mmCIF file of C-alpha atoms and ligand atoms in Angstrom:
data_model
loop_
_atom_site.group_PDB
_atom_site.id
_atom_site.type_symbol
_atom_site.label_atom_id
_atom_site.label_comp_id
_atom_site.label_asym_id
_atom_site.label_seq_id
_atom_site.Cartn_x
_atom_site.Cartn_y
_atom_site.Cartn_z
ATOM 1 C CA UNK A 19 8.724 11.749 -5.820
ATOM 2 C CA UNK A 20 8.738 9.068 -8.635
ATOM 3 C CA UNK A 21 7.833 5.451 -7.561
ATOM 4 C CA UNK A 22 11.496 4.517 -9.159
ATOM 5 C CA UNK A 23 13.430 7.037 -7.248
ATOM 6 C CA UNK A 24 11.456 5.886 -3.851
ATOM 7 C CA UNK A 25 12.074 2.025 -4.231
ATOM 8 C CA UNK A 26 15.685 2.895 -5.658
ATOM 9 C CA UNK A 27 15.807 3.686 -1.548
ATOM 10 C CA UNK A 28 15.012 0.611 -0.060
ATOM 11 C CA UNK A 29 17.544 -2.045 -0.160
ATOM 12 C CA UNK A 30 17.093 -5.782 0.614
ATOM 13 C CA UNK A 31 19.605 -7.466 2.401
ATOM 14 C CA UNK A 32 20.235 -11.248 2.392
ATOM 15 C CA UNK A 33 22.347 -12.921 5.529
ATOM 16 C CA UNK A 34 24.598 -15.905 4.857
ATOM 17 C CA UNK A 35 21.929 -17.566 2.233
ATOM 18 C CA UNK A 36 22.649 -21.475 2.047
ATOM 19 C CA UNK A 37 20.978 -22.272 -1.359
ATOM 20 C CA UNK A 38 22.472 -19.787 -4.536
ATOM 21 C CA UNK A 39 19.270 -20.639 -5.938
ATOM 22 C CA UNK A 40 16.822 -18.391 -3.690
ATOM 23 C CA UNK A 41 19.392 -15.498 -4.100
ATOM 24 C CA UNK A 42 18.486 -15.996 -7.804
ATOM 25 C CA UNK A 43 14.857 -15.549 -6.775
ATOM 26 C CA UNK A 44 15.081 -13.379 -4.477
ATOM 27 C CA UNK A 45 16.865 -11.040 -7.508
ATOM 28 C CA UNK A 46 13.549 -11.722 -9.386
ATOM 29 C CA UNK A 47 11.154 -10.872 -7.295
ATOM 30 C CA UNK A 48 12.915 -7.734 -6.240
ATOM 31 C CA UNK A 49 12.638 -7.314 -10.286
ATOM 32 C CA UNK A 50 9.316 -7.712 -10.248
ATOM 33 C CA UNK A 51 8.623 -4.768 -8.206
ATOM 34 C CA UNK A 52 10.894 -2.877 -9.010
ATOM 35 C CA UNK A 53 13.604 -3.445 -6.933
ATOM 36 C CA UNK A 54 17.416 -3.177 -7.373
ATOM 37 C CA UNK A 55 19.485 -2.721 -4.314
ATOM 38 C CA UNK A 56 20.618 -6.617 -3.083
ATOM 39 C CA UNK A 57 23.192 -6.564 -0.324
ATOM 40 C CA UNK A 58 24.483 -10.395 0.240
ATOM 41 C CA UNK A 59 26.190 -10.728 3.305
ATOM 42 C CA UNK A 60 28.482 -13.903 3.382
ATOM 43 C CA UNK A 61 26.773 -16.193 1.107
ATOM 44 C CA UNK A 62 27.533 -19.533 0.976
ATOM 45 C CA UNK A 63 28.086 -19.746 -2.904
ATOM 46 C CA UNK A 64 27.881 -16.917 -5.331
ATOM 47 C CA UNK A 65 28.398 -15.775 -8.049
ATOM 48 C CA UNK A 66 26.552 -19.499 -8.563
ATOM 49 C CA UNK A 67 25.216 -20.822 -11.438
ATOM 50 C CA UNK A 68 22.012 -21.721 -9.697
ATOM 51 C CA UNK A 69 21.396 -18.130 -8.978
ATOM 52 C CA UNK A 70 21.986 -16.972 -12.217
ATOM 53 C CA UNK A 71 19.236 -19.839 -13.522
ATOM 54 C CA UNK A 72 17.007 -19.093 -11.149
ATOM 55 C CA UNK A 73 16.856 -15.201 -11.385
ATOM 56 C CA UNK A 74 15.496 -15.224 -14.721
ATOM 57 C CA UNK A 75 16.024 -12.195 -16.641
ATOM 58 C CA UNK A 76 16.944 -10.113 -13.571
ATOM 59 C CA UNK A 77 20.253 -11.209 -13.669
ATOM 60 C CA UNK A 78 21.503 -7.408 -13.664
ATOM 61 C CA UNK A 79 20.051 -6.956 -10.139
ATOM 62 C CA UNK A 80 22.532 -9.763 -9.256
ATOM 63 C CA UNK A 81 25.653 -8.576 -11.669
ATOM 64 C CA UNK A 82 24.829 -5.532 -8.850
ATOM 65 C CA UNK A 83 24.581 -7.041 -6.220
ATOM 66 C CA UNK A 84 27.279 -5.878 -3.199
ATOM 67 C CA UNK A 85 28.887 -9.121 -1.278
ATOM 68 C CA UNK A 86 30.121 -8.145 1.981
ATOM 69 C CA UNK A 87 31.583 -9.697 5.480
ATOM 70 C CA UNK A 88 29.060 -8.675 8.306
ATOM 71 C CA UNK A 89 25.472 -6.733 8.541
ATOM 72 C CA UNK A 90 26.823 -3.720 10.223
ATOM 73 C CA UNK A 91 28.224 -3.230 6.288
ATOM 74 C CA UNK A 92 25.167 -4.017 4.635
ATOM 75 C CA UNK A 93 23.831 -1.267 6.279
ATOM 76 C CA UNK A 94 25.745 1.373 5.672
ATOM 77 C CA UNK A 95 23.722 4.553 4.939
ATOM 78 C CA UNK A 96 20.909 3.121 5.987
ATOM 79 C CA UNK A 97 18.491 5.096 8.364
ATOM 80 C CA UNK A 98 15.885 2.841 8.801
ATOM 81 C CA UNK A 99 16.373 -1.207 9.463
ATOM 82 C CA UNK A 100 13.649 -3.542 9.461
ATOM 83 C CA UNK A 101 14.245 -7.251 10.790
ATOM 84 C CA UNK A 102 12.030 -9.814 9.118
ATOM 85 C CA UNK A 103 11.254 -13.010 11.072
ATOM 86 C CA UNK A 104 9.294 -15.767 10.699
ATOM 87 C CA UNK A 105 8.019 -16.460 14.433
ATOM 88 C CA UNK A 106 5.194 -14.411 15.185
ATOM 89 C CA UNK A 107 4.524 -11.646 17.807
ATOM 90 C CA UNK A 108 3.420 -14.310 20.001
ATOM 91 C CA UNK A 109 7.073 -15.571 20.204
ATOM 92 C CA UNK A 110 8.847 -12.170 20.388
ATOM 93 C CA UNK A 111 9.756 -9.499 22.690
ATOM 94 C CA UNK A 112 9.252 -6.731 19.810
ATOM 95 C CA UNK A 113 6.480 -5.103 18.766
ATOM 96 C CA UNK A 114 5.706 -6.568 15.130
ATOM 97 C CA UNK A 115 4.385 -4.977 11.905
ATOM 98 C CA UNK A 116 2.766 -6.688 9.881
ATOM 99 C CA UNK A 117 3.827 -6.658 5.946
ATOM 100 C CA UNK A 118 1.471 -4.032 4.791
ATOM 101 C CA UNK A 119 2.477 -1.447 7.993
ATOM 102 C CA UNK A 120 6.619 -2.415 6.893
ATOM 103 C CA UNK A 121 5.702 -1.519 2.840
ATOM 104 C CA UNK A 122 4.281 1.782 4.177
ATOM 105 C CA UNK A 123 6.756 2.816 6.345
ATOM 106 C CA UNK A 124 9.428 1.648 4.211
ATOM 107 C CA UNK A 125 8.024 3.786 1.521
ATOM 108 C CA UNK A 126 7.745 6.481 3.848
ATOM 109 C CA UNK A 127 10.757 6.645 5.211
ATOM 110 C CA UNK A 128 12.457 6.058 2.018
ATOM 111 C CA UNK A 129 11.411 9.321 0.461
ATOM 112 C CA UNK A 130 14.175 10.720 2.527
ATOM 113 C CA UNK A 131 16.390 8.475 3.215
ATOM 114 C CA UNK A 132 17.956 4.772 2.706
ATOM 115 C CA UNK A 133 15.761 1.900 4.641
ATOM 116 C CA UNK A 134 16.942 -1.521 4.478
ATOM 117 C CA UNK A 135 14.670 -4.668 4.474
ATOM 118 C CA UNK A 136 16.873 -7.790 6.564
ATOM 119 C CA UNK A 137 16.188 -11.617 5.672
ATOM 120 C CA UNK A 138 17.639 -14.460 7.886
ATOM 121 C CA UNK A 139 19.193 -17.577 6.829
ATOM 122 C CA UNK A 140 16.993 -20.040 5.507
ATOM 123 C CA UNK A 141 17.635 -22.828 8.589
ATOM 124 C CA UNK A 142 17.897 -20.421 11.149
ATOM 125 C CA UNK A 143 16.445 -16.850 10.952
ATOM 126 C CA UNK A 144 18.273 -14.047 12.098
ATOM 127 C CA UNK A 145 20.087 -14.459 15.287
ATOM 128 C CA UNK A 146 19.341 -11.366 18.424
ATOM 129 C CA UNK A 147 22.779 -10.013 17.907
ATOM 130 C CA UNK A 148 21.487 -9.197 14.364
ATOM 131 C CA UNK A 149 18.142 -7.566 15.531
ATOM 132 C CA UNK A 150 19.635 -5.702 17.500
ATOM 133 C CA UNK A 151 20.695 -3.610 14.948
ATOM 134 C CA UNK A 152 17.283 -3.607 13.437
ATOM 135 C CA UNK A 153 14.819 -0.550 14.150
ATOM 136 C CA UNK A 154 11.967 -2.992 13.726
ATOM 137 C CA UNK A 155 10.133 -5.780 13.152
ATOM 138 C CA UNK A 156 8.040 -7.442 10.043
ATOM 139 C CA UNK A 157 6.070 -10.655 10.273
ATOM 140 C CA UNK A 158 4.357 -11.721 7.523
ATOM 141 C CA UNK A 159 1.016 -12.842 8.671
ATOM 142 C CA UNK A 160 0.646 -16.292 7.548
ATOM 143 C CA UNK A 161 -0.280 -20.026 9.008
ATOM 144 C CA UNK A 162 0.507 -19.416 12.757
ATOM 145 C CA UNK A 163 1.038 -23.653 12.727
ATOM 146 C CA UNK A 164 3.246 -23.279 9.781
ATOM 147 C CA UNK A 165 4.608 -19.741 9.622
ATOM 148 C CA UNK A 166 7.772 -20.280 7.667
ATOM 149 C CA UNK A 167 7.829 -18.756 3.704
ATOM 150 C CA UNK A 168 10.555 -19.662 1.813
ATOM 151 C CA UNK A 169 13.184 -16.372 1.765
ATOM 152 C CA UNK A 170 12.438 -15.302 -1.671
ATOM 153 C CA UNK A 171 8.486 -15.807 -1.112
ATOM 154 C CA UNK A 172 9.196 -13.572 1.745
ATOM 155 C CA UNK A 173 11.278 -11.374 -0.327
ATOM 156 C CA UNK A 174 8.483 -11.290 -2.645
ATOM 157 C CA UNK A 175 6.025 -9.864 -0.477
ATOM 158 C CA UNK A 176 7.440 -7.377 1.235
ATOM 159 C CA UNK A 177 8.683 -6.049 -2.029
ATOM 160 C CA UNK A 178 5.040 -6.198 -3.662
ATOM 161 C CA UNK A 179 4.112 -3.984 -0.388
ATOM 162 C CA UNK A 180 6.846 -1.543 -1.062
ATOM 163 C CA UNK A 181 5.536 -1.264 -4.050
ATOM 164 C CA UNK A 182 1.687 -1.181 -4.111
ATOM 165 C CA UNK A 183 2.850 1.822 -1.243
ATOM 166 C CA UNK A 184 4.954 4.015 -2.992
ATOM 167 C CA UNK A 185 2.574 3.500 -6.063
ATOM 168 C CA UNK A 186 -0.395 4.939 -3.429
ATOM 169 C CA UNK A 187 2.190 7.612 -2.527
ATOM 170 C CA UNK A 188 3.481 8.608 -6.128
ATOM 171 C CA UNK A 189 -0.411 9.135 -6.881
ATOM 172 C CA UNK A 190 -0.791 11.772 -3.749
ATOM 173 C CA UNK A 191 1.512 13.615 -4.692
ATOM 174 C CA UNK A 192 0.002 13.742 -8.218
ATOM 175 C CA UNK A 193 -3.168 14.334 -7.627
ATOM 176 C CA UNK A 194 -3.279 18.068 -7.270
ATOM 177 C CA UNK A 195 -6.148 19.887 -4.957
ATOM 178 C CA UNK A 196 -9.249 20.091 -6.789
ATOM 179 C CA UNK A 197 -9.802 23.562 -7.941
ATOM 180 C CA UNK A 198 -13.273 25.349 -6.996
ATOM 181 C CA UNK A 199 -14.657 24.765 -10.267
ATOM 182 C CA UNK A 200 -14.581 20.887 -9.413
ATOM 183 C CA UNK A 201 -15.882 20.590 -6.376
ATOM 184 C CA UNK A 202 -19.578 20.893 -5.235
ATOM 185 C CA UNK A 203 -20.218 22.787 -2.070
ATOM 186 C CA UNK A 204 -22.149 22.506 0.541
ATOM 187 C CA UNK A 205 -24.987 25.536 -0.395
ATOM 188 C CA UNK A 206 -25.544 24.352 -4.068
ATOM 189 C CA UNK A 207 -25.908 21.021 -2.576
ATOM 190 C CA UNK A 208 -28.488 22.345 -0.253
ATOM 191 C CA UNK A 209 -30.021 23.976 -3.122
ATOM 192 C CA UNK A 210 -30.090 21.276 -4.846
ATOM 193 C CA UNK A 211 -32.212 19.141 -2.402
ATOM 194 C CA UNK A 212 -34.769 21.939 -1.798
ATOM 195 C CA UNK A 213 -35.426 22.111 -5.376
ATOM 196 C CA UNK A 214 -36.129 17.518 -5.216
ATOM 197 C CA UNK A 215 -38.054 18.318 -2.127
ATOM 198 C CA UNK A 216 -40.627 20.782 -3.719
ATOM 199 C CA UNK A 217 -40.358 18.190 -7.289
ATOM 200 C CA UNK A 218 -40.918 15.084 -5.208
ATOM 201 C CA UNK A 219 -43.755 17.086 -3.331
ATOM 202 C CA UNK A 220 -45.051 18.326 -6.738
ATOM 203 C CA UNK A 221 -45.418 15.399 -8.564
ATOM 204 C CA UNK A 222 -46.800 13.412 -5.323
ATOM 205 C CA UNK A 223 -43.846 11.374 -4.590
ATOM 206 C CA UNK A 224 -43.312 12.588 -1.440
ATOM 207 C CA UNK A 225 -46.441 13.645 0.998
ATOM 208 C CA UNK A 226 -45.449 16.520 2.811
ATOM 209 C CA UNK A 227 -47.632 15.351 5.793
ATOM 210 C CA UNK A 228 -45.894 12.033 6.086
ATOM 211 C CA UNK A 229 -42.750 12.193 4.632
ATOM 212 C CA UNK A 230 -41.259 9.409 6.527
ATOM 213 C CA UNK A 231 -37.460 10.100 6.499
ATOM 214 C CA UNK A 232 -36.931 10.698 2.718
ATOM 215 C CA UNK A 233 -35.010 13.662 2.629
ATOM 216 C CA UNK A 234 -33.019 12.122 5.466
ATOM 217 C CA UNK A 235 -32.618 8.754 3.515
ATOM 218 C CA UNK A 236 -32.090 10.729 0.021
ATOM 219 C CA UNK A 237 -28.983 13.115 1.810
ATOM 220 C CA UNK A 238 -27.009 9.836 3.011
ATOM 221 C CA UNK A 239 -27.614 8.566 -0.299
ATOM 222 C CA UNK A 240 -26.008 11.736 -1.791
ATOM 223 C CA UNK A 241 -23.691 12.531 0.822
ATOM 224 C CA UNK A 242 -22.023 8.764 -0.236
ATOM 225 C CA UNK A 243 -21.210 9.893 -3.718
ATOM 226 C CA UNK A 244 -18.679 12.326 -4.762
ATOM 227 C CA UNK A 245 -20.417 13.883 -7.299
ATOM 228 C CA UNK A 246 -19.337 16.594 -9.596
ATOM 229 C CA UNK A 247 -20.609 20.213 -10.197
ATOM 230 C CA UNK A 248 -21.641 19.072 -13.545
ATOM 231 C CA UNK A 249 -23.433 15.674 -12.608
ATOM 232 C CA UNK A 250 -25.119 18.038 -10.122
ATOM 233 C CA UNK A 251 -26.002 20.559 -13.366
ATOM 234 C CA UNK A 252 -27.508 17.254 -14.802
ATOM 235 C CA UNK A 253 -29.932 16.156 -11.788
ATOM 236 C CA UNK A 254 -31.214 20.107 -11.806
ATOM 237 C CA UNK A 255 -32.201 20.097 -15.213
ATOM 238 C CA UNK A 256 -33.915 16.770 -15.101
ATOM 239 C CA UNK A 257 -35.976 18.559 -11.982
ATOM 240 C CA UNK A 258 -36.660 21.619 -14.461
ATOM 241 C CA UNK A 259 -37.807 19.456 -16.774
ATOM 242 C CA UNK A 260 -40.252 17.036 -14.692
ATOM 243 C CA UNK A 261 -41.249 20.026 -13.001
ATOM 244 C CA UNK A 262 -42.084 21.821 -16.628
ATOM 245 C CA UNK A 263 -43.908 18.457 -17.648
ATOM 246 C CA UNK A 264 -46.265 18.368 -14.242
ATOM 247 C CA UNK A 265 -47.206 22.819 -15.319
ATOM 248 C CA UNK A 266 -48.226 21.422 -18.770
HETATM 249 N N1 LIG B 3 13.605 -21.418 10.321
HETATM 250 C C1 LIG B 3 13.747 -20.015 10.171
HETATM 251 C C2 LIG B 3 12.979 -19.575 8.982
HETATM 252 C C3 LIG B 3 13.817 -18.862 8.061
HETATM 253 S S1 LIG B 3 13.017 -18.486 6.589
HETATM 254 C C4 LIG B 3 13.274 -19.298 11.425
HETATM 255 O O1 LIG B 3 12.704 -19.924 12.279
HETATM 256 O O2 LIG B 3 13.441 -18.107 11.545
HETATM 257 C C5 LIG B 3 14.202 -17.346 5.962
HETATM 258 C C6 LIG B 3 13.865 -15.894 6.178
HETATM 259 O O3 LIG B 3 12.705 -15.546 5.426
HETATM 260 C C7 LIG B 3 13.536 -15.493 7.599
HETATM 261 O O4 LIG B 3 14.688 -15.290 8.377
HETATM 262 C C8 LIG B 3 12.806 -14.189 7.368
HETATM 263 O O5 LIG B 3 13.728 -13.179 7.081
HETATM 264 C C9 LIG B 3 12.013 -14.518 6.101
HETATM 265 N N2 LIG B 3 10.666 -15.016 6.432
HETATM 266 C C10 LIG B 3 10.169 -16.251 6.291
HETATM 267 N N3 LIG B 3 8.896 -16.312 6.688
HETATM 268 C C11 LIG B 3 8.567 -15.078 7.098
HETATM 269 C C12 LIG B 3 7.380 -14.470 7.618
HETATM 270 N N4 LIG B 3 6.265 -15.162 7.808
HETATM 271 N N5 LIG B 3 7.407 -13.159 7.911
HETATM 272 C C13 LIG B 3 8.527 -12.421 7.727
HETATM 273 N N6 LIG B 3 9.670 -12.944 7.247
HETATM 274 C C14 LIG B 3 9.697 -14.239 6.928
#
């Protein structure tokens, strides 16, 4: 699934926002990462010129936006709510994700269905009547003694994590299997390390009599690297050719 058609699933929902002007930002960093779906429920002023200002050139994600009365609407056809608050597990009864468990989940459950992402008002949060409708919890880890982002700083990041997850996601499903002809296996590695055993013996690198963990050290060494059946091809014939050098 495309990155686009994933975060086209994720909606961000905005309750009873005081100041137009972070509803304009909060448009703009939804933007940003690609973002569209804004759900306003009750806000004080909009359309508002302050919105419009501060949104920038996302301005369509606002002409889009859907205004509507209570969250129970703003969440229609949703199958997966997260709550976002500002107090920290510490203060809550819930368990709490942290911003980069919500972008993965989000992302996850968004390939197959429609997840909403809740913000509270900027004075007062989101009340317990409202989590209640929530499936879970995101808290942002920040400054325990100041915890509090502004709502489109908040909106920000948990878009950015939406999107740096369905980007890791997009890539999976790319990246098809390796085929056999790309992957070095196990014997040819094993070959390979009896043939530096005997060159390293030959040309007195190693002393067979005291060889003091080499092999051992030299196979962690190797078995940190991914390397490739033809960088493999390349270490051989540079032991063919030492070992050629030592017969002459
Ligand atoms: N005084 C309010 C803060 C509201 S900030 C309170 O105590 O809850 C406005 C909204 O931004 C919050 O309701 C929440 O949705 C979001 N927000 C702010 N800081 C956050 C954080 N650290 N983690 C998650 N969401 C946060």
């Amino acid at each position: 699934m495309q990155v686009r058609n994933i975060l086209a699933n994720i909606r961000i929902v905005l309750i009873q926002t005081s100041h137009p002007g972070n509803i304009g930002s909060a448009a703009r960093a939804m933007k940003t990462m690609g973002l569209s779906t804004l759900y306003l429920v009750k806000p004080k002023s909009f359309p508002d010129a302050q919105a419009t200002t501060m949104s920038s050139n996302a301005s369509d994600v606002l002409d889009n936006a859907v205004v509507v009365d209570s969250l129970q609407e703003a969440l229609v056809g949703c199958e997966w709510v997260v709550g976002s608050s500002a107090r920290d597990a510490r203060s809550l009864t819930w368990d709490v994700m942290d911003a980069r468990t919500c972008g993965e989940q989000a992302v996850n459950k968004a390939t197959s269905a429609k997840v909403a992402l809740v913000f509270g008002r900027e004075n007062s949060g989101i009340t317990n009547d409202e989590l209640a409708l929530c499936h879970s919890l995101v808290h942002i880890p920040t400054n325990p003694e100041y915890s509090s982002l502004n709502l489109a700083s908040a909106v920000q990041l948990l878009s950015y994590e939406c999107r740096v997850a369905s980007q890791s996601f997009a890539l999976e499903q790319e990246s098809p299997e390796k085929s056999e002809a790309e992957v070095v296996t196990v014997d040819a590695m094993e070959s390979y390390y009896q043939h530096l055993e005997t060159a390293m013996v030959e040309t007195g690198f190693l002393d067979p009599e005291k060889p003091k963990h080499l092999m051992t050290r030299l196979r962690r060494l190797y078995g940190r690297t991914e390397i490739s059946p033809s960088e493999l091809n390349i270490l051989r014939g540079m032991l063919v050719a030492l070992l050629r050098s030592k017969e002459k």
